[in-house]
């Protein structure tokens, strides 16, 4: 896979995980990790990767659907790899380190959980349609 | 092939057993050579700063190099199994193991090491003593083990507390430092327990501080623990004892020689000496060294390979012991949403013992850990149903309330647990086949005990999420391959640790144990290594 394709992939995964475009240094680490440890991609995962490259806003749904349907998918491995790179980048520490919250933050947690389950339901349908 | 005389005593392996046996021999004035493969990774020593975890996370640009590795090699994908906690700075511990020590099994996946310091590189530092009954049934030297525990404690430095669980953790020990401060998760659990101790005792549960090979007072050049919570990444200040520290000290003695890059394959006992056949690493060239007395201390599984290759029936079966292990992630609601803790210890701080018969024998034990310095990425792939972004929001909130309960169970020998050599295309031209099947009865006992741990956890304010079975071998506690026997049978040890049928071959690791108690074996195998070395000296 060419570096410019991987750079695009790192950026869209980074935007998905952070809500902002990640620094180039983090993207370069992602490219280095993927190229030095290449994994075989099956046809379904290849279709899903192409799909998220073209529809970056759908990554959350694809990720959620895959967690239920194929949690060991190469797509999820790559998202997970980018997650670990960003988690170990000091600039983004607030997005990963636990922060103190009031009791009422539990409401946010509940809403996040319920919304997340809804995304998973939609994601299952999407993954089945794209990976077919 | 070279045939080189090297020493009076040749010790194989630089792990906990090898280091302790070598120290005893060296201190007696004997000439000692240690043979070891000894992989290291010195780059990380300079790379990891002496700072606390939170400070590093907020400020250190190079942190990805030790948290996830330059190539992302610390980001493990796939099933959880052995060694999920091995971080990039400690990965030399498992370098080339599959190449030089191939193992074939459908039901057993052990962790072995060719690193400098062996499995001690990543040891959790827990120093429980065996009870008197444990010692007796395991076949260890009841008369000398109490003094041997004391000797090892003085050498490595142990922090402990005489509390409710002392009869399970430190039966004989007198020489120890105070325990480190507990983090807030453990302090809360301990408080709940103290308020209603009689209830837990009535159910057969005893909770206490875990004795650790960790300094809370300076010891020589080693510094007291500074609560940096970087225990999984660095040995800075040497507050946590690792075998390499002892071997490094021995290297300064005139009567000690360390030879790295040698994999011991087998031995041949001659009339006046023992030939030790090795392969040099990485060139795989055969070398033969000579010594008067050979002391094997490379770990129960590795020693089994050497003994089998040296035996006239290399395809014989040897028994194997391993503690069945389950880990149970739990949530502690009172700690959720409390944010990170700056000064903290990442190791086990409390041990929970289940002893329904109050016999202090055949008990099960859970170690409790809080979760912070291993980062979220190791946890997040275990969150079911959700996408990773929503899972992160939940984990950031829940993580301060994450407590991991690692439950160990005892193991006895059986005919369905054994190792056997077979031919293979490997540098040593063989592989080890391992069969390890628990009986239905043992499975039922484990299941029943774990249900009780889950139930009592609720009472302690921690709520188990699920029981995770990482597979047999994941406890990293192995023993019993060349067991002690009063009878002069081949492939067993006499009570002095000498291999039956030999004059000068001793085994100083856990191979001799006839029984493996649930409380970790490391402290006991070090005490046994010291005793075995003393007996090898007396034999001369």
XYZ file of C-alpha atoms in Angstrom:
672
model
C 0.000 0.000 0.000
C 1.399 3.407 -0.951
C 2.407 5.892 1.718
C -0.044 8.552 0.490
C -2.917 6.094 0.820
C -1.751 5.203 4.324
C -1.351 8.893 5.179
C -4.958 9.468 4.138
C -5.974 6.459 6.218
C -4.053 7.692 9.272
C -5.715 11.096 8.972
C -9.243 9.757 8.687
C -8.725 7.352 11.579
C -7.145 10.178 13.579
C -10.065 12.507 12.860
C -12.469 9.750 13.885
C -10.635 9.174 17.166
C -9.812 12.778 18.085
C -12.353 14.916 16.286
C -9.430 16.786 14.681
C -6.713 16.043 12.129
C -3.779 14.379 13.900
C -0.236 15.728 13.702
C 1.920 14.415 10.881
C 4.282 12.793 13.406
C 1.477 10.528 14.619
C 0.479 9.738 11.023
C 4.072 8.841 10.172
C 4.230 6.458 13.120
C 1.084 4.799 11.819
C 2.564 4.418 8.329
C 5.795 3.009 9.781
C 3.946 0.489 11.958
C 1.699 -0.692 9.103
C 4.531 -1.029 6.593
C 6.961 -2.785 8.963
C 4.333 -5.237 10.138
C 2.111 -5.874 7.111
C -0.905 -8.125 7.621
C -2.929 -9.989 5.056
C -6.213 -8.303 4.214
C -9.114 -10.480 3.166
C -11.558 -9.366 0.496
C -14.256 -8.255 2.928
C -11.811 -6.132 4.947
C -10.395 -4.658 1.733
C -13.885 -3.585 0.667
C -14.546 -2.089 4.097
C -11.231 -0.205 4.050
C -12.035 1.208 0.614
C -15.464 2.184 1.868
C -14.163 4.087 4.916
C -11.541 5.809 2.739
C -14.390 7.123 0.599
C -16.875 7.688 3.440
C -14.842 8.744 6.490
C -17.961 9.750 8.407
C -19.082 6.118 8.387
C -16.018 4.818 10.266
C -17.822 4.838 13.615
C -20.606 2.660 12.234
C -18.215 0.262 10.500
C -16.085 0.015 13.653
C -19.146 -0.686 15.821
C -20.599 -3.216 13.394
C -17.291 -5.040 13.136
C -16.989 -5.251 16.914
C -20.076 -7.435 16.854
C -19.553 -9.280 13.565
C -15.774 -9.676 13.271
C -13.906 -8.127 16.165
C -10.539 -9.396 14.856
C -10.957 -7.574 11.542
C -7.940 -5.850 9.975
C -9.965 -2.630 9.836
C -10.397 -2.690 13.612
C -6.740 -3.631 14.102
C -5.726 -0.517 12.199
C -8.119 1.732 14.114
C -6.789 0.204 17.332
C -3.197 0.813 16.232
C -3.955 4.481 15.527
C -5.676 4.684 18.909
C -2.543 3.421 20.669
C -0.317 5.873 18.761
C -2.509 8.816 19.660
C -2.816 7.644 23.266
C 0.974 7.713 23.570
C 1.277 11.203 22.043
C 1.550 13.832 24.792
C -0.385 16.476 22.836
C -3.555 14.360 23.058
C -3.211 13.141 26.650
C -6.452 14.788 27.779
C -8.397 12.672 25.297
C -7.108 9.487 26.911
C -6.175 10.078 30.552
C -9.051 9.755 33.007
C -10.395 13.052 34.287
C -12.317 13.670 37.503
C -16.066 14.001 36.923
C -19.099 14.741 39.078
C -21.724 12.112 39.822
C -23.968 13.642 37.156
C -21.496 12.736 34.452
C -22.986 9.269 34.739
C -25.831 10.678 32.612
C -23.355 11.361 29.797
C -21.992 7.855 30.189
C -25.482 6.355 29.954
C -26.366 8.395 26.865
C -23.029 7.471 25.241
C -23.644 3.795 25.930
C -27.183 3.817 24.557
C -26.224 5.855 21.492
C -23.275 3.519 20.987
C -25.560 0.495 20.936
C -27.773 2.192 18.346
C -24.664 2.825 16.208
C -23.755 -0.827 16.537
C -27.176 -1.894 15.259
C -26.822 0.414 12.264
C -23.199 -0.642 11.822
C -24.115 -4.308 11.569
C -26.423 -3.562 8.646
C -23.811 -1.365 6.961
C -20.945 -3.846 7.383
C -23.051 -6.694 6.016
C -23.996 -4.597 2.995
C -20.471 -3.338 2.223
C -18.505 -6.497 3.000
C -20.767 -8.700 0.903
C 33.897 -28.418 18.209
C 35.726 -26.803 21.128
C 36.012 -28.671 24.433
C 36.864 -26.102 27.057
C 37.355 -26.561 30.822
C 35.638 -23.639 32.529
C 34.872 -23.954 36.204
C 34.246 -26.015 39.302
C 30.578 -25.070 39.163
C 28.654 -24.284 36.048
C 25.241 -22.680 36.589
C 22.779 -22.680 33.699
C 20.428 -19.706 33.438
C 20.406 -16.145 34.807
C 16.832 -16.141 36.098
C 15.688 -16.198 39.720
C 16.958 -19.772 40.366
C 20.244 -19.407 38.525
C 21.041 -16.053 40.136
C 20.344 -17.312 43.672
C 22.257 -20.577 43.229
C 25.206 -18.733 41.697
C 25.303 -16.193 44.519
C 25.425 -18.942 47.153
C 28.216 -20.734 45.293
C 30.219 -17.561 44.686
C 29.918 -16.426 48.317
C 31.349 -19.792 49.414
C 34.484 -19.014 47.407
C 33.886 -21.591 44.672
C 34.801 -20.833 41.058
C 31.535 -20.372 39.206
C 30.623 -19.870 35.565
C 27.130 -18.947 34.489
C 25.991 -20.077 31.033
C 23.152 -18.129 29.560
C 21.692 -16.934 26.279
C 21.089 -13.574 27.913
C 19.273 -11.389 25.403
C 19.150 -7.760 26.497
C 17.747 -4.540 25.158
C 19.921 -1.757 26.555
C 18.333 0.945 24.368
C 15.352 1.250 26.647
C 17.454 1.837 29.778
C 18.381 5.289 28.543
C 15.088 5.956 26.833
C 12.640 5.778 29.743
C 12.952 8.915 31.904
C 12.899 8.832 35.711
C 9.547 10.544 36.037
C 6.106 9.524 37.114
C 3.661 8.027 34.661
C 1.292 10.990 34.491
C 4.148 13.445 33.946
C 5.477 11.264 31.137
C 2.060 10.973 29.526
C 1.648 14.730 29.549
C 5.114 15.769 28.431
C 7.408 13.131 26.950
C 7.527 13.176 23.146
C 9.235 9.767 22.880
C 6.784 7.902 25.087
C 5.374 5.878 22.176
C 8.757 4.136 21.916
C 8.381 2.437 25.290
C 4.602 2.371 25.597
C 3.837 0.804 22.211
C 7.275 0.232 20.614
C 8.947 1.765 17.557
C 7.054 -0.562 15.227
C 3.898 -0.769 17.302
C 5.049 -4.214 18.501
C 3.576 -3.600 21.942
C 0.098 -3.315 20.433
C -0.951 -6.927 20.553
C -3.928 -7.973 18.469
C -5.762 -11.290 18.782
C -6.628 -13.490 21.740
C -5.520 -12.534 25.228
C -3.024 -15.109 26.350
C 0.225 -15.280 28.169
C 2.244 -12.173 28.796
C -0.321 -9.534 27.829
C 1.520 -7.222 30.250
C 4.922 -7.538 28.518
C 5.782 -4.039 27.358
C 8.348 -3.144 24.639
C 11.196 -2.492 27.133
C 10.701 -6.018 28.475
C 10.138 -7.824 25.174
C 13.731 -9.096 25.018
C 12.474 -11.496 27.678
C 10.701 -13.520 24.971
C 13.064 -12.887 22.039
C 13.699 -15.943 19.829
C 11.986 -18.350 22.233
C 9.899 -19.883 19.443
C 13.051 -20.446 17.387
C 15.296 -21.984 20.029
C 12.727 -23.602 22.306
C 9.894 -24.706 20.011
C 6.892 -26.094 21.804
C 3.878 -27.863 20.451
C 0.612 -28.073 22.358
C -3.073 -27.649 21.718
C -3.894 -26.907 25.338
C -0.851 -25.303 26.915
C 0.945 -22.084 26.046
C 3.749 -21.223 28.467
C 5.947 -18.170 28.639
C 9.656 -18.987 28.506
C 12.652 -16.724 28.341
C 16.152 -16.536 26.924
C 16.617 -13.021 28.292
C 19.256 -11.836 30.752
C 17.365 -12.419 34.002
C 14.952 -14.967 32.532
C 11.300 -14.727 33.459
C 12.420 -12.529 36.352
C 12.599 -9.666 33.823
C 8.827 -9.353 34.006
C 8.112 -11.001 37.349
C 5.295 -9.441 39.407
C 7.597 -9.400 42.508
C 5.166 -11.298 44.760
C 7.051 -13.097 47.527
C 4.677 -15.434 49.282
C 6.220 -18.177 51.392
C 4.903 -21.712 51.139
C 3.222 -23.064 54.277
C 4.872 -25.905 56.181
C 2.445 -28.358 54.585
C 3.131 -26.920 51.114
C 6.863 -27.382 51.677
C 6.396 -30.948 52.857
C 4.111 -32.059 50.037
C 6.246 -30.291 47.413
C 9.184 -32.351 48.662
C 11.258 -29.328 49.665
C 13.693 -29.289 52.570
C 11.433 -28.467 55.550
C 14.332 -28.013 57.956
C 16.212 -25.481 55.852
C 13.510 -23.562 53.988
C 12.819 -21.022 56.813
C 16.482 -19.964 56.926
C 16.656 -19.977 53.143
C 13.664 -17.607 52.909
C 15.480 -15.319 55.331
C 18.684 -15.413 53.275
C 16.841 -14.624 50.049
C 14.922 -11.812 51.722
C 18.160 -10.212 52.919
C 19.604 -10.463 49.417
C 16.707 -9.093 47.410
C 14.859 -6.889 49.923
C 11.237 -7.692 50.668
C 8.504 -5.339 51.835
C 5.666 -6.938 53.786
C 3.165 -6.497 56.600
C 2.244 -8.845 59.450
C -1.500 -8.703 59.062
C -4.530 -10.931 58.801
C -3.113 -12.887 55.897
C 0.412 -13.244 57.317
C -0.068 -16.951 57.951
C -0.556 -17.312 54.190
C 2.112 -14.896 53.046
C 5.046 -14.852 55.471
C 4.986 -17.792 57.842
C 8.656 -17.678 58.808
C 10.022 -14.390 57.564
C 11.526 -12.004 60.127
C 13.677 -9.772 57.933
C 11.551 -7.398 55.852
C 10.808 -3.738 55.200
C 7.400 -2.123 55.626
C 4.923 -2.478 52.744
C 4.596 0.359 50.235
C 1.673 2.766 50.493
C -1.477 1.392 48.930
C -3.156 3.283 46.132
C -6.689 4.525 46.754
C -8.367 1.495 45.132
C -6.593 -0.956 47.419
C -6.925 1.287 50.480
C -10.701 1.327 49.968
C -10.910 -2.472 49.590
C -8.722 -2.999 52.664
C -10.897 -0.613 54.706
C -14.082 -2.469 53.780
C -12.447 -5.763 54.717
C -11.147 -4.478 58.064
C -14.613 -3.283 59.052
C -16.058 -6.786 58.840
C -13.154 -9.206 59.090
C -15.062 -11.869 61.009
C -17.573 -12.194 58.190
C -14.846 -12.848 55.609
C -13.080 -15.297 57.917
C -16.315 -17.206 58.387
C -16.431 -17.655 54.622
C -12.795 -18.808 54.545
C -11.388 -15.561 53.091
C -8.338 -13.700 54.408
C -7.099 -10.438 52.905
C -3.649 -8.975 53.441
C -0.784 -6.978 51.993
C 1.177 -8.767 49.302
C 4.862 -9.235 50.187
C 6.868 -7.764 47.317
C 10.512 -7.786 46.252
C 10.309 -3.991 46.340
C 12.269 -1.629 48.560
C 10.613 0.945 50.766
C 14.025 1.762 52.308
C 17.301 2.104 50.426
C 19.345 -1.101 50.311
C 22.954 -0.570 49.249
C 22.886 1.270 45.940
C 19.287 0.319 45.304
C 16.801 3.081 46.068
C 13.450 2.949 47.813
C 10.373 2.946 45.593
C 9.367 6.389 44.349
C 5.755 5.607 43.297
C 6.375 6.543 39.672
C 4.015 3.793 38.487
C 6.412 2.830 35.698
C 6.999 -0.709 36.993
C 6.041 -2.345 33.677
C 8.590 -0.315 31.727
C 11.760 0.296 33.690
C 14.013 -0.900 36.533
C 15.345 2.602 37.224
C 16.693 3.057 40.742
C 16.485 -0.722 41.145
C 13.825 -0.500 43.841
C 12.240 -3.640 42.392
C 14.601 -6.615 42.485
C 15.341 -8.363 39.208
C 17.751 -11.310 38.786
C 20.040 -9.333 36.461
C 20.917 -7.073 39.396
C 22.352 -10.021 41.314
C 24.191 -11.337 38.254
C 25.587 -7.857 37.563
C 26.951 -7.813 41.141
C 28.416 -11.311 40.754
C 30.229 -10.228 37.584
C 32.385 -7.983 39.779
C 33.700 -11.013 41.728
C 36.933 -12.679 40.668
C 35.551 -16.202 41.119
C 32.561 -15.617 38.823
C 32.402 -15.638 35.024
C 29.360 -14.945 32.925
C 29.198 -16.473 29.434
C 26.287 -15.177 27.379
C 25.170 -16.284 23.933
C 25.193 -19.987 24.828
C 22.137 -22.220 24.741
C 22.698 -25.385 26.789
C 21.454 -28.395 24.853
C 22.490 -31.374 26.966
C 25.118 -32.724 29.346
C 27.195 -35.895 29.430
C 28.656 -36.985 32.743
C 32.177 -38.420 32.487
C 34.247 -39.982 35.220
C 35.762 -36.768 36.588
C 33.764 -34.021 35.014
C 30.544 -33.065 33.265
C 30.510 -32.095 29.606
C 27.987 -29.400 28.774
C 26.971 -29.271 25.120
C 25.834 -25.863 23.911
C 24.902 -23.957 20.797
C 26.279 -20.474 20.375
C 23.657 -17.865 19.628
C 23.077 -16.619 16.944
C 25.497 -18.759 14.892
C 24.257 -22.135 16.186
C 27.778 -23.493 16.448
C 28.232 -26.448 18.805
C 30.529 -25.905 21.782
C 31.362 -28.268 24.641
C 32.333 -26.870 28.035
C 33.560 -28.836 31.037
C 32.867 -28.449 34.727
C 33.070 -30.478 37.884
C 29.493 -29.819 38.991
C 26.591 -28.740 36.835
C 23.721 -26.774 38.394
C 20.690 -26.428 36.133
C 18.555 -23.393 36.878
C 16.950 -22.492 33.595
C 13.335 -23.094 34.624
C 11.239 -26.236 34.884
C 10.353 -26.512 31.188
C 13.765 -25.614 29.800
C 15.488 -27.909 32.305
C 13.153 -30.728 31.208
C 14.453 -30.335 27.656
C 18.084 -30.513 28.799
C 17.478 -33.519 31.057
C 15.554 -35.432 28.385
C 18.213 -34.817 25.735
C 20.847 -36.049 28.196
C 18.924 -39.193 29.084
C 19.244 -42.512 27.298
C 15.505 -42.403 26.524
C 14.948 -38.865 25.215
C 11.337 -39.650 24.329
C 10.413 -40.363 27.935
C 7.564 -38.405 29.460
C 8.154 -35.948 32.284
C 5.359 -34.596 34.463
C 4.433 -30.914 34.505
C 2.775 -28.667 37.059
C 1.233 -25.281 36.340
C -1.164 -23.169 38.377
C -4.519 -22.788 36.633
C -5.170 -19.061 36.326
C -8.177 -16.861 35.630
C -8.364 -13.116 35.671
C -11.476 -11.247 36.587
C -11.776 -7.562 35.654
C -13.926 -5.795 38.248
C -15.438 -2.351 38.673
C -15.119 -0.417 41.902
C -17.956 2.132 41.625
C -16.682 4.362 44.423
C -13.535 5.089 42.385
C -15.119 5.638 38.964
C -14.841 9.191 37.650
C -12.109 10.101 40.150
C -9.422 10.787 37.547
C -5.827 9.598 37.532
C -3.639 9.085 40.604
C -0.206 10.747 40.422
C 1.830 8.705 42.895
C 1.009 5.092 42.568
C 2.251 1.517 42.499
C 1.256 -0.590 39.507
C 1.919 -3.973 41.137
C -0.333 -6.228 43.206
C -0.875 -4.723 46.632
C -3.396 -7.050 48.223
C -3.769 -10.839 48.264
C -7.059 -12.562 48.983
C -6.795 -16.152 50.190
C -9.575 -18.730 50.129
C -8.997 -21.380 52.786
C -12.338 -22.879 53.707
C -10.822 -25.740 55.682
C -8.478 -23.338 57.550
C -5.705 -25.851 56.908
C -3.382 -23.449 55.058
C -2.968 -26.108 52.363
C -4.341 -26.440 48.834
C -5.786 -22.954 49.028
C -6.542 -20.584 46.125
C -5.355 -16.995 46.043
C -6.308 -13.830 44.184
C -3.939 -10.924 43.601
C -5.546 -7.518 43.229
C -4.240 -4.890 40.812
C -5.584 -1.474 39.918
C -5.285 -0.334 36.309
C -3.523 2.769 35.069
C -0.057 2.530 33.566
C -0.797 -0.152 30.965
C -2.851 2.463 29.067
C -6.354 2.192 27.655
C -5.424 0.544 24.345
C -4.906 -2.827 26.068
C -8.374 -2.661 27.595
C -10.381 -1.076 24.844
C -10.464 -4.020 22.465
C -12.165 -6.038 25.203
C -15.163 -3.664 25.372
C -18.065 -5.458 23.687
C -20.672 -3.982 21.308
C -19.369 -0.403 21.108
C -17.224 1.454 18.622
C -13.812 2.512 19.914
C -14.673 6.204 20.412
C -17.716 5.550 22.591
C -15.808 2.791 24.375
C -13.031 5.293 25.172
C -15.528 7.738 26.744
C -16.775 4.941 28.975
C -13.309 3.617 29.822
C -11.937 7.049 30.732
C -14.701 7.242 33.302
C -14.495 3.623 34.470
C -10.688 3.135 34.411
C -9.951 4.652 37.847
C -12.399 2.069 39.192
C -10.883 -0.887 37.346
C -9.503 -3.594 39.591
C -8.114 -6.807 38.150
C -8.371 -9.916 40.252
C -5.899 -12.598 39.149
C -6.889 -15.948 40.676
C -4.391 -18.798 41.003
C -5.256 -22.366 41.935
C -2.982 -25.140 43.218
C -1.852 -27.960 40.963
C -1.019 -31.604 41.635
C 0.728 -34.078 39.357
C -1.421 -36.244 37.119
C -0.909 -38.546 34.171
C -2.696 -36.087 31.871
C -0.064 -33.355 32.357
C 3.304 -34.124 30.809
C 6.040 -33.053 28.405
C 7.862 -35.136 25.818
C 10.584 -34.372 23.270
C 10.024 -35.016 19.566
C 12.194 -34.529 16.497
C 11.799 -31.246 14.649
C 13.643 -28.905 12.330
C 14.974 -26.498 14.925
C 18.520 -25.515 15.977
C 18.360 -28.200 18.683
C 16.669 -30.638 16.258
C 13.712 -31.141 18.550
C 10.572 -29.595 19.965
C 8.748 -30.136 23.217
C 5.271 -31.611 23.031
C 3.108 -30.644 25.982
C -0.153 -32.198 27.076
C -1.926 -30.461 29.910
C -5.476 -31.517 30.684
C -7.257 -30.736 33.909
C -9.511 -33.442 35.286
C -13.248 -32.768 35.484
C -12.915 -32.833 39.249
C -10.179 -30.164 39.231
C -12.209 -28.025 36.822
C -15.232 -28.290 39.113
C -13.206 -27.239 42.174
C -11.752 -24.274 40.260
C -15.172 -23.216 39.042
C -16.680 -23.450 42.503
C -13.840 -21.476 44.090
C -13.993 -18.763 41.439
C -17.727 -18.397 42.048
C -16.869 -17.769 45.695
C -14.233 -15.187 44.757
C -16.807 -13.422 42.583
C -19.326 -13.446 45.418
C -16.894 -12.118 48.031
C -15.691 -9.425 45.600
C -19.160 -7.861 45.731
C -18.875 -7.637 49.509
C -15.519 -5.875 49.104
C -17.099 -3.233 46.867
C -15.666 -4.509 43.590
C -18.041 -5.882 40.965
C -16.715 -8.556 38.579
C -17.511 -7.968 34.906
C -16.554 -11.399 33.605
C -14.175 -14.292 34.190
C -11.437 -14.432 31.535
C -9.625 -17.714 30.942
C -6.310 -16.860 29.250
C -5.560 -20.561 28.695
C -3.326 -23.037 30.494
C 0.228 -21.838 30.923
C -0.753 -18.195 31.388
C 0.034 -18.230 35.122
C 3.769 -18.398 34.197
C 4.221 -20.748 37.182
C 5.804 -24.020 36.021
C 7.287 -26.835 38.074
C 7.528 -30.549 38.710
C 9.231 -31.814 35.548
C 12.028 -33.672 37.375
C 10.421 -34.297 40.759
C 12.070 -35.043 44.082
C 11.986 -38.723 44.971
C 13.375 -40.729 47.874
C 13.703 -43.678 45.489
C 16.635 -43.871 43.099
C 14.526 -43.588 39.943
C 15.741 -42.092 36.662
C 14.533 -38.605 35.775
C 13.946 -37.669 39.409
C 15.947 -35.728 41.993
C 17.231 -36.969 45.292
C 16.298 -34.817 48.313
C 19.529 -32.838 47.850
C 18.484 -31.730 44.375
C 20.944 -34.059 42.624
C 19.657 -35.839 39.535
C 19.372 -39.552 40.247
C 21.882 -41.535 38.212
C 24.421 -38.687 38.206
C 27.193 -37.771 40.595
C 27.459 -34.051 39.993
C 24.373 -32.749 38.231
C 22.004 -30.666 40.365
C 18.741 -28.948 39.543
C 18.147 -25.681 41.396
C 14.898 -24.484 39.836
C 11.285 -25.565 40.415
C 11.668 -28.810 38.436
C 11.837 -30.779 41.686
C 8.528 -29.590 43.180
C 6.017 -32.423 43.610
C 3.175 -29.998 44.157
C 2.559 -26.407 43.109
C 0.718 -24.294 45.679
C -1.407 -21.427 44.375
C 0.707 -18.793 46.117
C 3.401 -17.880 43.619
C 6.466 -20.086 43.527
C 9.234 -17.564 42.855
C 10.276 -16.842 46.444
C 10.261 -20.564 47.223
C 12.215 -21.528 44.127
C 14.860 -18.965 45.058
C 15.054 -20.388 48.596
C 15.299 -23.887 47.131
C 18.034 -22.748 44.720
C 20.047 -21.460 47.683
C 19.607 -24.786 49.536
C 20.489 -26.838 46.455
C 23.670 -24.812 45.926
C 24.622 -25.354 49.586
C 24.103 -29.096 49.183
C 26.128 -29.164 45.978
C 28.961 -27.512 47.919
C 28.720 -29.995 50.793
C 28.691 -32.926 48.379
C 32.226 -32.016 47.397
